[in-house]
């Protein structure tokens, strides 16, 4: 479903610091693997020989296993035949039952491709048209949605808001069964974000509506239609509509990390995902599914062309479309990829297909910590000859021992750095943050990079090498902070939140604040005015009212966050500062466009960079 369950209570750009087991074993292994992989990739990059790939793929994945980040099954196939197929970790932690390639995983938004195929099958049979109005098939929707076609729904270009971004979705809505009509009713009171067809905006509501359309056009349930038109004809016996009341052999349990220990994921009823994310499957069934879509076995040539045509938006019918491993600045270079990510409580999934290379990479995980997209992309890079392993750097203890300490990165945020084997660990603490320590290995004597995520630490030092501060590169931005004493760090973290008090302001000036503000690539805050009230909405987030405590200062009642608008010397609004989780994040104002100020930007997915879609 929504790829960003982590983002329901935070406007930070989407990035998780995965949990880790004891770090010493991880760092010994990470350093050893860095040397091994460097040796394996010595010389010019070239596609890996089939007989070598499985061993090297396992070496690439091993650091994630040792760090406790990944549990699940991975399959890489060339020309429809597996060249790497391996299970890791536990399907059930309470009974210590291991995952196997036959384990069933909830696949979240990978369901969308199945839903799109079912719609195309009905279109081929003349039961519906892709340009039909949604109101023809779902008459309960508002009149304002009359201009929304089935094609708009399939392409995520309807303008209908995403019901999984509602603030109470995971805590309340997702836990109990709902009818599709009840799910859609959650969004019918909100206006469209933009005129249908104007742009792409990820919304799970679109695919719930498509499930209702399938039922209306076929005369039977969504599950029955899927089974009769897709699953049974293709022999996909290990794929189905999830029902937690049914005994499903080899079902994986889903897990999350909380307060430095494993916990069962938040319960989620399949009906609350429905045609947007309710299926389960195995890696073998998903490979068979991908192979069926590569030829005429399921869909006609015209339908397959429509399914994978994105028309420049990056999203086709149930699939993201992009290119990867290309030349910088040349978007037409690289390898063509179609894929999707899935993310529901306790599960993450990736299904990436490189059609011109006849390469498929499937990652199914039953932990929310899994860096599934990075694993999938690195495995593809390894197979295609684009993977560059890090070189081993070993620092003396006297150098490593300089850096442990506490560093203040925000008004109420502290980074704690510690020794961990031949590297470091770092943990960010602040209000609303409960992130575990995260490992870093040396890149130089002052720079350390995470072996399992795109993060980097750079230490500022005096001439004698003593550190005075740190730069944390994360979420496509650098945060700099001074080294502070442990007592000051404790004081910072113990400081109570500032009390807010609403004040009366001249609301005629609010329209000047409306616009789009860039938090990070692909992550924005859209500010709008409605009935004399100011609202802010983050990318893939629900809308929140901004309550004034000054002419340029506002707070949120629904989140522990504040926003301060910045101006230039002429008084023109140039950006905002988001105060949240103890950090201050500057967001410059984006140039005006023809699209409404409420535009939320592209949806992260796979490809080009699904951090979980779904």
JSON list of N, CA and C in Angstrom, two decimals, residues 93-125:
[
{"chain": "A", "resi": 93, "resn": "UNK", "atom": "N", "xyz": [9.36, -15.47, 13.83]},
{"chain": "A", "resi": 93, "resn": "UNK", "atom": "CA", "xyz": [10.37, -15.28, 14.87]},
{"chain": "A", "resi": 93, "resn": "UNK", "atom": "C", "xyz": [9.95, -15.91, 16.19]},
{"chain": "A", "resi": 94, "resn": "UNK", "atom": "N", "xyz": [8.68, -16.04, 16.43]},
{"chain": "A", "resi": 94, "resn": "UNK", "atom": "CA", "xyz": [8.23, -16.62, 17.69]},
{"chain": "A", "resi": 94, "resn": "UNK", "atom": "C", "xyz": [8.50, -18.13, 17.75]},
{"chain": "A", "resi": 95, "resn": "UNK", "atom": "N", "xyz": [8.45, -18.78, 16.60]},
{"chain": "A", "resi": 95, "resn": "UNK", "atom": "CA", "xyz": [8.72, -20.22, 16.53]},
{"chain": "A", "resi": 95, "resn": "UNK", "atom": "C", "xyz": [10.05, -20.51, 15.83]},
{"chain": "A", "resi": 96, "resn": "UNK", "atom": "N", "xyz": [10.79, -19.47, 15.44]},
{"chain": "A", "resi": 96, "resn": "UNK", "atom": "CA", "xyz": [12.08, -19.60, 14.78]},
{"chain": "A", "resi": 96, "resn": "UNK", "atom": "C", "xyz": [11.99, -20.50, 13.54]},
{"chain": "A", "resi": 97, "resn": "UNK", "atom": "N", "xyz": [10.98, -20.23, 12.71]},
{"chain": "A", "resi": 97, "resn": "UNK", "atom": "CA", "xyz": [10.79, -20.98, 11.47]},
{"chain": "A", "resi": 97, "resn": "UNK", "atom": "C", "xyz": [11.42, -20.18, 10.34]},
{"chain": "A", "resi": 98, "resn": "UNK", "atom": "N", "xyz": [12.35, -20.75, 9.61]},
{"chain": "A", "resi": 98, "resn": "UNK", "atom": "CA", "xyz": [13.07, -19.99, 8.58]},
{"chain": "A", "resi": 98, "resn": "UNK", "atom": "C", "xyz": [12.23, -19.73, 7.34]},
{"chain": "A", "resi": 99, "resn": "UNK", "atom": "N", "xyz": [12.58, -18.65, 6.64]},
{"chain": "A", "resi": 99, "resn": "UNK", "atom": "CA", "xyz": [12.02, -18.41, 5.31]},
{"chain": "A", "resi": 99, "resn": "UNK", "atom": "C", "xyz": [12.56, -19.45, 4.34]},
{"chain": "A", "resi": 100, "resn": "UNK", "atom": "N", "xyz": [11.78, -19.75, 3.32]},
{"chain": "A", "resi": 100, "resn": "UNK", "atom": "CA", "xyz": [12.20, -20.61, 2.22]},
{"chain": "A", "resi": 100, "resn": "UNK", "atom": "C", "xyz": [11.73, -19.96, 0.93]},
{"chain": "A", "resi": 101, "resn": "UNK", "atom": "N", "xyz": [12.21, -20.40, -0.23]},
{"chain": "A", "resi": 101, "resn": "UNK", "atom": "CA", "xyz": [11.69, -19.84, -1.49]},
{"chain": "A", "resi": 101, "resn": "UNK", "atom": "C", "xyz": [10.20, -20.06, -1.66]},
{"chain": "A", "resi": 102, "resn": "UNK", "atom": "N", "xyz": [9.62, -20.99, -0.91]},
{"chain": "A", "resi": 102, "resn": "UNK", "atom": "CA", "xyz": [8.18, -21.25, -1.02]},
{"chain": "A", "resi": 102, "resn": "UNK", "atom": "C", "xyz": [7.36, -20.43, -0.03]},
{"chain": "A", "resi": 103, "resn": "UNK", "atom": "N", "xyz": [7.99, -19.59, 0.76]},
{"chain": "A", "resi": 103, "resn": "UNK", "atom": "CA", "xyz": [7.27, -18.77, 1.74]},
{"chain": "A", "resi": 103, "resn": "UNK", "atom": "C", "xyz": [6.37, -17.76, 1.05]},
{"chain": "A", "resi": 104, "resn": "UNK", "atom": "N", "xyz": [5.15, -17.60, 1.60]},
{"chain": "A", "resi": 104, "resn": "UNK", "atom": "CA", "xyz": [4.21, -16.62, 1.07]},
{"chain": "A", "resi": 104, "resn": "UNK", "atom": "C", "xyz": [4.39, -15.28, 1.78]},
{"chain": "A", "resi": 105, "resn": "UNK", "atom": "N", "xyz": [4.52, -14.22, 1.00]},
{"chain": "A", "resi": 105, "resn": "UNK", "atom": "CA", "xyz": [4.68, -12.87, 1.52]},
{"chain": "A", "resi": 105, "resn": "UNK", "atom": "C", "xyz": [3.53, -11.99, 1.03]},
{"chain": "A", "resi": 106, "resn": "UNK", "atom": "N", "xyz": [3.11, -11.08, 1.87]},
{"chain": "A", "resi": 106, "resn": "UNK", "atom": "CA", "xyz": [2.19, -10.03, 1.40]},
{"chain": "A", "resi": 106, "resn": "UNK", "atom": "C", "xyz": [3.00, -9.09, 0.50]},
{"chain": "A", "resi": 107, "resn": "UNK", "atom": "N", "xyz": [2.48, -8.78, -0.68]},
{"chain": "A", "resi": 107, "resn": "UNK", "atom": "CA", "xyz": [3.29, -8.05, -1.67]},
{"chain": "A", "resi": 107, "resn": "UNK", "atom": "C", "xyz": [2.85, -6.61, -1.86]},
{"chain": "A", "resi": 108, "resn": "UNK", "atom": "N", "xyz": [1.87, -6.13, -1.09]},
{"chain": "A", "resi": 108, "resn": "UNK", "atom": "CA", "xyz": [1.51, -4.72, -1.16]},
{"chain": "A", "resi": 108, "resn": "UNK", "atom": "C", "xyz": [1.16, -4.27, -2.56]},
{"chain": "A", "resi": 109, "resn": "UNK", "atom": "N", "xyz": [1.76, -3.18, -2.98]},
{"chain": "A", "resi": 109, "resn": "UNK", "atom": "CA", "xyz": [1.37, -2.55, -4.23]},
{"chain": "A", "resi": 109, "resn": "UNK", "atom": "C", "xyz": [1.83, -3.28, -5.49]},
{"chain": "A", "resi": 110, "resn": "UNK", "atom": "N", "xyz": [2.56, -4.38, -5.36]},
{"chain": "A", "resi": 110, "resn": "UNK", "atom": "CA", "xyz": [2.75, -5.22, -6.54]},
{"chain": "A", "resi": 110, "resn": "UNK", "atom": "C", "xyz": [1.40, -5.72, -7.04]},
{"chain": "A", "resi": 111, "resn": "UNK", "atom": "N", "xyz": [0.39, -5.66, -6.17]},
{"chain": "A", "resi": 111, "resn": "UNK", "atom": "CA", "xyz": [-0.99, -6.01, -6.54]},
{"chain": "A", "resi": 111, "resn": "UNK", "atom": "C", "xyz": [-1.49, -5.15, -7.70]},
{"chain": "A", "resi": 112, "resn": "UNK", "atom": "N", "xyz": [-1.04, -3.91, -7.78]},
{"chain": "A", "resi": 112, "resn": "UNK", "atom": "CA", "xyz": [-1.58, -2.98, -8.77]},
{"chain": "A", "resi": 112, "resn": "UNK", "atom": "C", "xyz": [-1.41, -3.49, -10.21]},
{"chain": "A", "resi": 113, "resn": "UNK", "atom": "N", "xyz": [-0.31, -4.16, -10.51]},
{"chain": "A", "resi": 113, "resn": "UNK", "atom": "CA", "xyz": [-0.11, -4.69, -11.85]},
{"chain": "A", "resi": 113, "resn": "UNK", "atom": "C", "xyz": [-1.15, -5.77, -12.17]},
{"chain": "A", "resi": 114, "resn": "UNK", "atom": "N", "xyz": [-1.50, -6.59, -11.18]},
{"chain": "A", "resi": 114, "resn": "UNK", "atom": "CA", "xyz": [-2.54, -7.60, -11.39]},
{"chain": "A", "resi": 114, "resn": "UNK", "atom": "C", "xyz": [-3.89, -6.94, -11.64]},
{"chain": "A", "resi": 115, "resn": "UNK", "atom": "N", "xyz": [-4.18, -5.89, -10.86]},
{"chain": "A", "resi": 115, "resn": "UNK", "atom": "CA", "xyz": [-5.44, -5.16, -11.05]},
{"chain": "A", "resi": 115, "resn": "UNK", "atom": "C", "xyz": [-5.50, -4.54, -12.43]},
{"chain": "A", "resi": 116, "resn": "UNK", "atom": "N", "xyz": [-4.40, -3.92, -12.87]},
{"chain": "A", "resi": 116, "resn": "UNK", "atom": "CA", "xyz": [-4.37, -3.32, -14.21]},
{"chain": "A", "resi": 116, "resn": "UNK", "atom": "C", "xyz": [-4.58, -4.37, -15.29]},
{"chain": "A", "resi": 117, "resn": "UNK", "atom": "N", "xyz": [-3.95, -5.55, -15.12]},
{"chain": "A", "resi": 117, "resn": "UNK", "atom": "CA", "xyz": [-4.12, -6.61, -16.11]},
{"chain": "A", "resi": 117, "resn": "UNK", "atom": "C", "xyz": [-5.57, -7.08, -16.17]},
{"chain": "A", "resi": 118, "resn": "UNK", "atom": "N", "xyz": [-6.24, -7.16, -15.02]},
{"chain": "A", "resi": 118, "resn": "UNK", "atom": "CA", "xyz": [-7.64, -7.58, -15.01]},
{"chain": "A", "resi": 118, "resn": "UNK", "atom": "C", "xyz": [-8.51, -6.57, -15.75]},
{"chain": "A", "resi": 119, "resn": "UNK", "atom": "N", "xyz": [-8.22, -5.28, -15.58]},
{"chain": "A", "resi": 119, "resn": "UNK", "atom": "CA", "xyz": [-8.98, -4.25, -16.32]},
{"chain": "A", "resi": 119, "resn": "UNK", "atom": "C", "xyz": [-8.74, -4.40, -17.82]},
{"chain": "A", "resi": 120, "resn": "UNK", "atom": "N", "xyz": [-7.49, -4.63, -18.22]},
{"chain": "A", "resi": 120, "resn": "UNK", "atom": "CA", "xyz": [-7.17, -4.80, -19.64]},
{"chain": "A", "resi": 120, "resn": "UNK", "atom": "C", "xyz": [-7.85, -6.04, -20.21]},
{"chain": "A", "resi": 121, "resn": "UNK", "atom": "N", "xyz": [-7.94, -7.11, -19.44]},
{"chain": "A", "resi": 121, "resn": "UNK", "atom": "CA", "xyz": [-8.64, -8.31, -19.90]},
{"chain": "A", "resi": 121, "resn": "UNK", "atom": "C", "xyz": [-10.12, -8.02, -20.14]},
{"chain": "A", "resi": 122, "resn": "UNK", "atom": "N", "xyz": [-10.74, -7.27, -19.25]},
{"chain": "A", "resi": 122, "resn": "UNK", "atom": "CA", "xyz": [-12.15, -6.90, -19.44]},
{"chain": "A", "resi": 122, "resn": "UNK", "atom": "C", "xyz": [-12.31, -5.98, -20.63]},
{"chain": "A", "resi": 123, "resn": "UNK", "atom": "N", "xyz": [-11.34, -5.10, -20.87]},
{"chain": "A", "resi": 123, "resn": "UNK", "atom": "CA", "xyz": [-11.40, -4.23, -22.04]},
{"chain": "A", "resi": 123, "resn": "UNK", "atom": "C", "xyz": [-11.28, -5.05, -23.32]},
{"chain": "A", "resi": 124, "resn": "UNK", "atom": "N", "xyz": [-10.38, -6.04, -23.33]},
{"chain": "A", "resi": 124, "resn": "UNK", "atom": "CA", "xyz": [-10.25, -6.91, -24.49]},
{"chain": "A", "resi": 124, "resn": "UNK", "atom": "C", "xyz": [-11.54, -7.66, -24.79]},
{"chain": "A", "resi": 125, "resn": "UNK", "atom": "N", "xyz": [-12.28, -8.01, -23.73]},
{"chain": "A", "resi": 125, "resn": "UNK", "atom": "CA", "xyz": [-13.54, -8.74, -23.90]},
{"chain": "A", "resi": 125, "resn": "UNK", "atom": "C", "xyz": [-14.71, -7.82, -24.22]}
]
